Coordinates of C-alpha atoms and ligand atoms in Angstrom, one line a residue:
M1 CA 0.2 0.0 0.2
H2 CA 1.2 2.9 -0.8
T3 CA 1.1 6.1 1.5
K4 CA -0.2 9.9 0.4
I5 CA 2.6 12.2 0.1
K6 CA 1.2 14.7 2.5
E7 CA 1.5 11.8 5.3
L8 CA 4.8 10.9 4.6
L9 CA 5.9 14.7 4.7
Q10 CA 3.9 15.6 8.2
F11 CA 4.5 11.9 9.8
G12 CA 7.0 10.0 8.1
T13 CA 9.9 8.8 10.0
V14 CA 13.3 8.8 8.9
G15 CA 14.6 5.0 8.4
A16 CA 11.1 4.3 7.2
Q17 CA 10.9 1.7 4.6
V18 CA 7.4 3.4 2.1
E19 CA 6.0 3.6 -1.1
A20 CA 4.4 6.9 -3.1
K21 CA 3.3 7.2 -5.9
G22 CA 2.6 10.3 -8.2
W23 CA 3.4 12.3 -10.8
I24 CA 6.7 13.7 -11.8
R25 CA 7.2 17.7 -11.6
T26 CA 11.0 18.0 -11.9
K27 CA 14.1 16.1 -13.1
R28 CA 17.1 17.1 -11.8
I29 CA 19.8 14.5 -13.1
N30 CA 24.1 14.6 -13.5
K31 CA 25.9 11.4 -13.9
Q32 CA 25.2 10.7 -9.6
V33 CA 22.5 11.6 -8.9
M34 CA 18.8 12.5 -10.0
F35 CA 16.5 14.9 -7.9
L36 CA 12.3 14.0 -8.7
T37 CA 9.7 16.1 -7.3
L38 CA 6.9 14.1 -6.8
N39 CA 3.2 14.8 -6.7
D40 CA 0.1 13.5 -5.8
G41 CA -2.0 15.7 -4.7
S42 CA -2.6 15.4 -1.6
C43 CA -0.7 18.4 -0.6
Q44 CA 0.9 21.7 -1.9
Q45 CA 4.3 20.3 -1.5
S46 CA 5.7 17.1 -3.6
L47 CA 7.6 14.9 -1.9
Q48 CA 11.6 15.3 -3.2
I49 CA 13.5 11.5 -4.5
V50 CA 17.4 10.8 -4.7
M51 CA 17.9 7.8 -6.6
S52 CA 21.4 6.7 -8.6
P53 CA 20.4 7.1 -11.7
S54 CA 23.5 4.0 -12.6
E55 CA 20.4 1.8 -10.8
L56 CA 18.0 2.5 -13.7
P57 CA 18.1 1.4 -17.6
K58 CA 19.1 4.6 -20.1
E59 CA 15.5 3.9 -21.7
L60 CA 13.6 4.6 -18.8
L61 CA 15.8 7.3 -17.4
S62 CA 14.7 9.6 -20.9
Q63 CA 11.1 8.6 -20.1
L64 CA 11.0 10.3 -16.5
V65 CA 9.7 13.2 -17.4
T66 CA 7.2 15.9 -16.2
G67 CA 3.7 14.8 -16.5
A68 CA 4.7 10.9 -16.4
S69 CA 3.4 9.1 -13.4
V70 CA 5.1 6.8 -11.5
T71 CA 5.9 4.4 -8.3
V72 CA 8.6 4.8 -6.1
S73 CA 10.2 2.3 -2.7
G74 CA 12.7 3.5 -0.8
R75 CA 13.7 4.9 2.9
L76 CA 13.0 8.1 4.2
V77 CA 15.9 10.3 5.2
A78 CA 16.2 13.7 6.2
S79 CA 16.5 16.1 4.0
Q80 CA 18.7 19.1 3.5
G81 CA 16.2 21.0 1.9
A82 CA 14.6 24.1 4.0
N83 CA 11.6 23.2 2.7
Q84 CA 10.4 19.5 3.8
S85 CA 12.0 17.6 6.9
V86 CA 12.3 14.2 4.6
E87 CA 12.9 12.4 1.3
L88 CA 12.4 9.3 -0.3
D89 CA 15.8 7.5 -0.3
G90 CA 14.5 5.2 -3.8
H91 CA 15.3 2.2 -4.2
H92 CA 13.0 1.1 -6.8
L93 CA 11.2 2.8 -9.4
T94 CA 8.3 1.9 -12.0
L95 CA 6.8 3.7 -15.0
L96 CA 3.3 3.6 -14.9
G97 CA 2.4 5.8 -17.5
N98 CA 5.1 7.8 -19.9
A99 CA 3.9 11.9 -21.4
L100 CA 5.7 11.9 -24.3
D101 CA 5.1 16.0 -25.9
Y102 CA 3.4 16.4 -22.1
P103 CA 1.8 20.3 -22.7
L104 CA 2.5 21.6 -19.5
Q105 CA 6.3 22.4 -18.7
P106 CA 8.1 22.3 -15.2
K107 CA 7.9 26.5 -15.6
A108 CA 5.0 29.2 -15.2
H109 CA 1.9 29.0 -17.8
S110 CA -0.2 31.9 -17.8
L111 CA -3.1 31.0 -16.8
E112 CA -4.8 31.8 -19.8
F113 CA -2.7 28.6 -21.5
L114 CA -4.1 26.7 -18.7
R115 CA -8.0 27.2 -19.6
T116 CA -7.3 25.8 -22.9
W117 CA -5.6 22.7 -20.5
A118 CA -8.1 22.3 -18.5
H119 CA -8.5 18.9 -17.8
L120 CA -4.3 18.5 -17.4
R121 CA -4.3 22.2 -14.6
F122 CA -5.4 19.9 -12.1
R123 CA -1.9 18.9 -11.7
T124 CA -0.8 22.3 -11.2
N125 CA 0.0 24.2 -8.1
T126 CA -2.2 27.0 -8.5
F127 CA -4.9 25.2 -9.5
G128 CA -4.4 22.1 -6.5
A129 CA -4.0 25.0 -3.7
V130 CA -7.0 26.4 -5.7
F131 CA -9.0 23.1 -5.4
R132 CA -7.9 22.2 -1.9
I133 CA -8.8 25.6 -0.7
R134 CA -12.7 25.1 -3.0
H135 CA -12.8 21.6 -1.3
A136 CA -12.5 23.5 2.6
I137 CA -14.9 25.5 2.1
S138 CA -17.7 23.1 0.4
Y139 CA -16.9 21.1 3.9
A140 CA -16.8 24.4 6.4
I141 CA -20.8 25.1 4.6
H142 CA -21.7 21.9 6.1
H143 CA -20.2 22.3 9.0
F144 CA -21.3 25.7 9.6
F145 CA -25.0 24.8 8.9
H146 CA -25.1 21.5 11.0
E147 CA -23.8 22.7 13.9
R148 CA -26.4 25.6 13.6
G149 CA -29.0 22.9 13.3
F150 CA -30.0 23.4 9.9
F151 CA -30.8 20.2 7.4
Y152 CA -28.9 20.3 4.2
L153 CA -32.2 20.1 1.5
H154 CA -31.6 19.0 -2.3
T155 CA -33.3 21.2 -4.4
P156 CA -34.7 19.9 -8.3
I157 CA -32.0 20.9 -10.4
I158 CA -35.1 20.1 -13.0
T159 CA -38.3 22.6 -13.1
A160 CA -41.0 23.9 -13.6
A161 CA -40.1 27.8 -12.1
D162 CA -38.2 30.9 -13.1
A163 CA -37.1 31.5 -9.5
E164 CA -35.5 35.1 -10.4
G165 CA -37.9 35.4 -12.3
A166 CA -35.0 36.9 -15.8
G167 CA -36.0 34.5 -17.8
E168 CA -32.3 33.4 -18.1
L169 CA -33.3 29.7 -18.3
F170 CA -31.6 26.5 -20.1
R171 CA -34.4 24.8 -21.3
V172 CA -34.8 21.2 -21.3
T173 CA -36.7 19.0 -23.5
T174 CA -36.8 15.6 -25.0
L175 CA -37.9 16.6 -27.9
D176 CA -35.7 17.6 -31.3
T177 CA -38.1 20.2 -32.5
P178 CA -41.3 20.7 -29.9
P179 CA -44.4 21.6 -31.8
K180 CA -45.9 25.0 -32.1
H181 CA -49.1 26.3 -30.8
P182 CA -51.1 28.2 -33.2
D183 CA -49.5 31.7 -31.4
G184 CA -46.5 30.5 -32.3
S185 CA -44.7 29.9 -29.1
M186 CA -43.5 26.2 -28.5
D187 CA -45.8 23.6 -27.2
Y188 CA -44.3 21.7 -24.8
S189 CA -47.2 19.4 -24.1
A190 CA -45.7 16.2 -25.6
D191 CA -42.2 16.7 -23.9
F192 CA -40.8 14.2 -21.2
F193 CA -42.3 16.6 -18.1
H194 CA -45.6 17.9 -20.3
T195 CA -44.5 21.3 -19.6
A196 CA -41.9 23.8 -20.1
T197 CA -38.7 23.1 -17.5
N198 CA -35.3 24.2 -17.0
L199 CA -32.6 24.1 -15.0
T200 CA -32.3 25.6 -12.0
V201 CA -31.6 29.3 -11.6
S202 CA -31.7 28.8 -7.6
G203 CA -33.0 26.8 -5.6
Q204 CA -34.5 28.8 -3.4
L205 CA -38.7 28.6 -3.7
A206 CA -38.6 25.3 -3.2
A207 CA -36.1 26.2 0.2
E208 CA -38.6 28.3 1.7
A209 CA -41.0 25.7 1.0
A210 CA -39.1 23.7 3.5
A211 CA -38.3 26.0 5.9
M212 CA -42.2 25.8 6.6
G213 CA -42.0 22.9 7.7
L214 CA -38.0 22.3 9.1
G215 CA -37.6 25.7 10.6
A216 CA -33.8 26.3 9.1
V217 CA -33.2 24.4 5.5
Y218 CA -29.9 25.3 3.4
T219 CA -29.7 24.0 0.0
F220 CA -26.5 23.9 -1.8
G221 CA -25.6 22.6 -5.4
P222 CA -25.6 24.0 -8.7
T223 CA -27.4 26.4 -10.6
F224 CA -27.6 26.9 -13.9
R225 CA -28.0 30.8 -15.1
A226 CA -28.0 31.4 -19.5
E227 CA -27.3 35.5 -19.4
N228 CA -24.9 36.6 -21.6
S229 CA -22.6 37.5 -19.3
N230 CA -18.9 36.8 -20.7
T231 CA -17.2 38.6 -17.4
T232 CA -14.6 37.5 -14.7
R233 CA -17.2 37.1 -12.5
H234 CA -20.0 35.1 -14.0
L235 CA -20.3 31.7 -15.3
A236 CA -23.6 29.7 -17.0
E237 CA -22.8 26.6 -14.4
F238 CA -22.0 28.0 -10.9
W239 CA -22.4 26.6 -7.0
M240 CA -24.9 28.7 -4.9
V241 CA -25.6 28.0 -1.2
E242 CA -29.0 29.4 -0.1
P243 CA -30.1 29.6 3.6
E244 CA -34.0 29.6 4.1
V245 CA -34.9 30.2 8.3
A246 CA -38.5 30.8 9.0
F247 CA -39.4 33.6 11.3
N248 CA -36.1 34.9 10.5
T249 CA -36.4 39.3 9.5
L250 CA -33.6 40.6 7.1
D251 CA -31.8 41.9 9.5
D252 CA -31.0 38.4 11.3
T253 CA -30.0 37.1 7.9
I254 CA -27.3 39.6 7.3
V255 CA -26.1 38.5 10.3
L256 CA -26.3 35.0 10.0
A257 CA -24.2 35.7 6.5
E258 CA -21.7 37.6 8.0
A259 CA -21.3 35.0 10.4
L260 CA -21.1 32.4 7.9
L261 CA -18.6 34.7 5.4
K262 CA -16.3 34.9 8.6
F263 CA -16.8 30.9 10.3
L264 CA -15.1 30.1 6.3
L265 CA -12.9 32.6 6.0
D266 CA -11.2 31.2 9.4
Y267 CA -11.4 28.1 8.4
V268 CA -9.7 27.8 5.7
L269 CA -6.6 30.2 7.2
K270 CA -6.6 27.9 9.8
Q271 CA -6.8 24.5 7.4
C272 CA -4.7 25.1 4.4
P273 CA -2.0 27.4 5.6
D274 CA 0.1 25.8 2.6
E275 CA -2.2 26.6 -0.3
L276 CA -2.9 30.1 1.1
D277 CA 0.7 31.0 1.3
F278 CA 1.3 29.3 -2.0
L279 CA -0.8 32.0 -3.6
N280 CA 0.4 34.9 -2.0
Q281 CA 3.2 34.5 -2.7
R282 CA 2.1 34.3 -6.3
L283 CA 0.3 37.3 -6.1
L284 CA 2.8 38.9 -4.8
S285 CA 5.7 37.7 -7.6
H286 CA 2.8 39.5 -10.4
S287 CA 4.3 42.7 -12.0
H288 CA 1.4 44.6 -10.6
A289 CA 1.7 43.4 -7.0
E290 CA 3.2 46.6 -5.5
E291 CA 0.1 48.4 -6.8
A292 CA -2.4 46.3 -3.8
T293 CA -2.3 47.9 -0.7
M294 CA -2.3 44.4 1.0
T295 CA -1.7 41.1 0.7
L296 CA -3.3 37.9 0.2
L297 CA -3.7 36.7 3.6
E298 CA -3.3 40.1 5.2
R299 CA -6.6 40.7 2.2
L300 CA -8.6 37.6 4.3
Q301 CA -7.4 38.3 8.2
F302 CA -8.5 42.3 7.6
V303 CA -12.1 40.6 6.6
L304 CA -12.9 38.2 9.4
E305 CA -11.7 40.6 11.3
Q306 CA -13.4 43.8 10.6
P307 CA -17.3 45.0 11.0
F308 CA -19.1 44.6 7.5
A309 CA -20.3 48.2 6.9
R310 CA -24.0 48.8 6.6
I311 CA -25.3 51.2 3.7
T312 CA -28.9 51.5 2.3
Y313 CA -29.0 51.7 -1.3
T314 CA -30.1 55.4 -1.1
E315 CA -27.1 56.2 0.4
A316 CA -25.0 53.8 -2.2
I317 CA -26.4 56.1 -4.6
A318 CA -26.0 59.4 -3.1
I319 CA -22.1 58.0 -1.8
L320 CA -21.9 57.0 -5.9
A321 CA -22.9 60.7 -7.2
A322 CA -21.1 62.3 -4.8
S323 CA -17.8 60.9 -5.4
N324 CA -14.6 62.2 -7.4
K325 CA -14.9 59.3 -9.9
H326 CA -18.5 60.4 -10.8
G327 CA -18.3 60.7 -14.9
Q328 CA -15.3 58.8 -14.6
F329 CA -17.9 55.2 -14.2
V330 CA -17.7 53.8 -17.3
Y331 CA -21.8 53.4 -16.2
P332 CA -22.8 57.0 -14.9
I333 CA -24.7 57.3 -11.8
T334 CA -28.0 58.3 -13.1
G335 CA -29.5 58.4 -9.6
W336 CA -31.9 57.0 -7.8
G337 CA -33.2 53.8 -9.4
M338 CA -29.9 52.7 -11.2
D339 CA -28.7 49.1 -11.1
L340 CA -25.6 49.2 -9.1
Q341 CA -22.3 47.5 -11.7
S342 CA -19.6 45.8 -10.1
E343 CA -17.8 49.3 -10.8
H344 CA -19.8 50.3 -8.3
E345 CA -19.9 47.8 -5.6
R346 CA -15.9 47.8 -5.8
Y347 CA -16.3 51.4 -5.5
L348 CA -18.3 51.7 -2.3
V349 CA -15.9 48.6 -1.0
E350 CA -12.9 49.5 -2.2
H351 CA -12.6 53.0 -1.9
H352 CA -14.9 53.9 0.4
F353 CA -15.5 52.1 3.3
K354 CA -12.3 50.3 2.7
R355 CA -14.2 47.0 3.7
P356 CA -16.7 45.1 2.9
V357 CA -20.0 46.5 2.2
V358 CA -24.0 45.3 3.3
V359 CA -26.6 47.9 0.7
T360 CA -30.4 47.1 1.7
D361 CA -33.4 48.5 0.6
Y362 CA -33.4 48.2 -3.0
P363 CA -35.9 50.1 -5.5
K364 CA -38.6 47.0 -5.9
A365 CA -38.9 47.7 -9.4
I366 CA -34.6 46.1 -10.3
K367 CA -35.1 43.4 -7.9
A368 CA -37.1 40.1 -7.8
F369 CA -40.4 39.2 -7.7
Y370 CA -40.5 37.4 -3.5
M371 CA -39.2 40.0 -1.7
R372 CA -40.8 41.5 0.6
Q373 CA -42.0 45.0 0.0
N374 CA -41.2 48.2 2.8
D375 CA -43.6 50.4 4.4
D376 CA -42.4 53.2 1.6
G377 CA -44.0 51.3 -1.2
K378 CA -40.9 52.1 -3.6
T379 CA -38.4 49.3 -2.1
V380 CA -37.8 46.2 -1.1
A381 CA -35.9 44.2 2.4
A382 CA -33.0 43.3 0.6
M383 CA -29.9 42.7 1.2
D384 CA -26.0 42.4 -1.0
I385 CA -23.0 41.5 0.4
L386 CA -19.9 43.4 -1.8
F387 CA -16.7 42.0 -1.5
P388 CA -12.9 43.9 -2.6
G389 CA -11.9 42.4 -5.8
V390 CA -15.4 40.1 -6.5
G391 CA -18.6 42.8 -5.7
E392 CA -21.8 40.8 -5.2
I393 CA -20.7 37.9 -3.1
I394 CA -24.2 37.6 -1.6
G395 CA -27.7 38.1 -3.0
G396 CA -30.8 37.8 -0.4
S397 CA -33.9 39.6 1.1
Q398 CA -36.6 38.5 3.9
R399 CA -39.4 37.6 1.6
E400 CA -42.5 38.7 1.1
E401 CA -44.7 36.6 2.9
R402 CA -48.3 39.0 2.9
M403 CA -50.4 36.9 0.3
D404 CA -52.1 39.9 -1.4
Y405 CA -48.9 42.0 -2.1
L406 CA -47.3 38.8 -4.1
T407 CA -50.1 37.9 -5.9
A408 CA -50.2 41.7 -7.0
V409 CA -46.5 41.9 -7.9
M410 CA -46.6 38.6 -9.7
Q411 CA -49.5 39.7 -11.6
H412 CA -48.1 42.6 -12.6
I413 CA -44.5 40.9 -13.4
G414 CA -47.2 38.3 -15.5
I415 CA -45.6 35.4 -13.4
Q416 CA -47.8 31.7 -13.9
N417 CA -47.7 28.5 -12.8
L418 CA -46.8 29.3 -8.9
N419 CA -49.7 28.0 -7.8
W420 CA -47.9 25.5 -5.1
Y421 CA -45.9 28.4 -3.9
L422 CA -48.5 30.7 -3.2
D423 CA -50.2 27.6 -1.1
T424 CA -46.8 28.9 1.0
R425 CA -49.1 31.8 1.7
R426 CA -52.1 29.7 2.1
F427 CA -51.3 28.1 4.5
G428 CA -49.8 29.5 7.8
T429 CA -47.5 32.0 6.3
I430 CA -44.6 33.8 8.6
P431 CA -42.1 35.7 7.8
H432 CA -38.8 33.9 6.7
S433 CA -35.4 35.1 4.8
G434 CA -32.9 33.7 3.1
F435 CA -30.2 34.3 1.4
G436 CA -27.8 32.8 -2.1
L437 CA -23.7 32.7 -1.3
G438 CA -22.0 32.6 -4.9
L439 CA -19.3 29.5 -4.3
D440 CA -17.2 30.2 -6.5
R441 CA -17.6 34.2 -6.4
F442 CA -16.2 33.5 -2.6
V443 CA -13.3 31.1 -3.6
L444 CA -12.8 33.7 -6.2
F445 CA -12.2 36.2 -3.2
V446 CA -10.2 33.3 -1.4
T447 CA -7.3 32.7 -3.1
G448 CA -7.3 36.4 -4.7
M449 CA -7.5 34.5 -8.3
E450 CA -8.6 37.1 -11.4
N451 CA -11.3 35.1 -13.0
I452 CA -14.0 32.9 -12.1
R453 CA -13.0 30.6 -14.3
D454 CA -10.0 30.1 -12.8
V455 CA -11.7 28.4 -9.5
I456 CA -14.1 26.3 -11.1
P457 CA -13.3 22.7 -12.9
F458 CA -14.1 23.4 -16.9
P459 CA -15.3 26.6 -16.8
R460 CA -18.7 26.9 -18.6
T461 CA -19.2 30.5 -20.3
P462 CA -21.1 31.5 -23.4
G463 CA -19.5 29.8 -26.2
H464 CA -16.8 27.6 -24.1
V465 CA -17.9 24.3 -22.8
P466 CA -14.2 22.5 -22.0
C467 CA -15.6 19.5 -21.5
Ligands
LIG1 O1 -27.8 37.1 -6.5 P1 -28.9 35.9 -6.6 O2 -29.2 36.0 -8.3 O3 -29.8 35.6 -5.4 C1 -30.5 34.6 -6.0 O4 -30.6 33.6 -7.1 C2 -31.8 34.6 -4.7 N1 -32.1 33.0 -5.1 C3 -30.3 33.7 -3.4 C4 -31.3 33.7 -2.1 O5 -31.9 34.5 -1.3 N2 -31.7 32.2 -2.0 O6 -27.2 35.3 -6.8 C5 -26.6 34.8 -5.5 C6 -25.2 35.3 -5.6 C7 -24.6 36.2 -6.4 O7 -25.0 37.2 -5.0 C8 -23.5 35.9 -7.1 O8 -22.4 36.1 -6.2 C9 -23.9 34.5 -7.5 O9 -25.1 34.2 -6.8 N3 -24.1 34.6 -8.8 C10 -23.2 34.0 -9.3 N4 -21.7 33.2 -9.7 C11 -21.4 33.1 -10.7 N5 -22.0 32.9 -12.2 C12 -22.5 33.8 -12.2 N6 -23.7 33.8 -13.3 C13 -23.8 34.3 -10.8 N7 -25.0 34.8 -10.9 C14 -25.2 35.2 -9.4
LIG2 MG1 -28.0 40.3 -6.9

């Protein structure tokens, strides 16, 4: 049985006879000695292997290249290198798979280049760090909610609902060409579900129904949006965490969201120090590093320690309008009622407050139909949490629990087929609230990567599906 490299480096005792398996990262060789670095993905570090090349057939030696997979057995010895405690004095080496013409070389490739090799980039230091951190965050999300008595709910992936009412739907059909109604619209009655269905844009509506029986639930799954946004923060398939809590007000849900974000940051800082150190160094070595006022590690620590700023949408518009950047935004500040663009969100966070900002009480016209109308008749009990470098990371609200208000909005926008949802208001309606955290955007923030395509396996974006 082989031992994971992580365990060998952490617990391996000098003198122990062990077997390691992995992929060669680098090879240095002269007449007397050959050094291989072997990585198996279990941790950031690679295991150094020292062997005498004279013991190996020439043909095998030439096949020990970056990307090739091997099994090596030998004895752990104290390492001369500063970065690791032990290395492997190899006695026996078997080639498992050669890697002739392997496209990734032991040098820094650009992230754009690596995106074209999305299936191989898991084998690089940068993506190893990103995906181990993504795992740690996902695990910690379950931990956070489980400890607080929430129940994990698997909401439908295929659904007939458009939870956000934005119409950015991926249609699900088994028909090559659905027949048409006389008015020209598609007739899905002959389709698999006898109605039009799509991939979910959010599990919220189902989570609301569940919260009204289970009290506190969360969904955590893939979410799909056919919005044609070719930006560094949008994916067509992304992962969202959506807690929904009976009897919670908007304030309660803001407190819950801030607690979740800080719990996750604290968890990653404690559990992934090697990955964060590596990403921190990576950013420091970038040419524009001197422009940054904080290192990645300092930024994570800072966000963990600072209370988030809190303002209303109306205050946000006033700050933006008065800012000296007025006139320099690509999307000018046209006044109350406009939607905030990412550049505006980032101005508030990075220049004005210099910490995460919670913006509440948006105009009802720019928010989803299910949000609770405030007494002013113009705004809704919504909240967005804005993060440095990312902009909106969380969107949430108190839900409209009053039947007459909800049906009036739905009628106004023309939302049909949600009778089951209205039953939650018909029978024992209650105040309740929830939010959605974009997992990928949070991983983007934690890792300091700049493009959301670099924090999800096989990123799917408009015009692009890598596998
Ligand atoms: O603000 P959104 O659209 O909110 C909802 O979907 C609500 N149903 C959530 C709720 O109250 N239960 O999306 C929530 C978050 C955003 O703040 C953002 O972080 C992320 O999901 N998000 C995306 N991430 C990547 N790519 C996209 N195309 C995204 N769209 C939203
Ligand atoms: Mg939103």
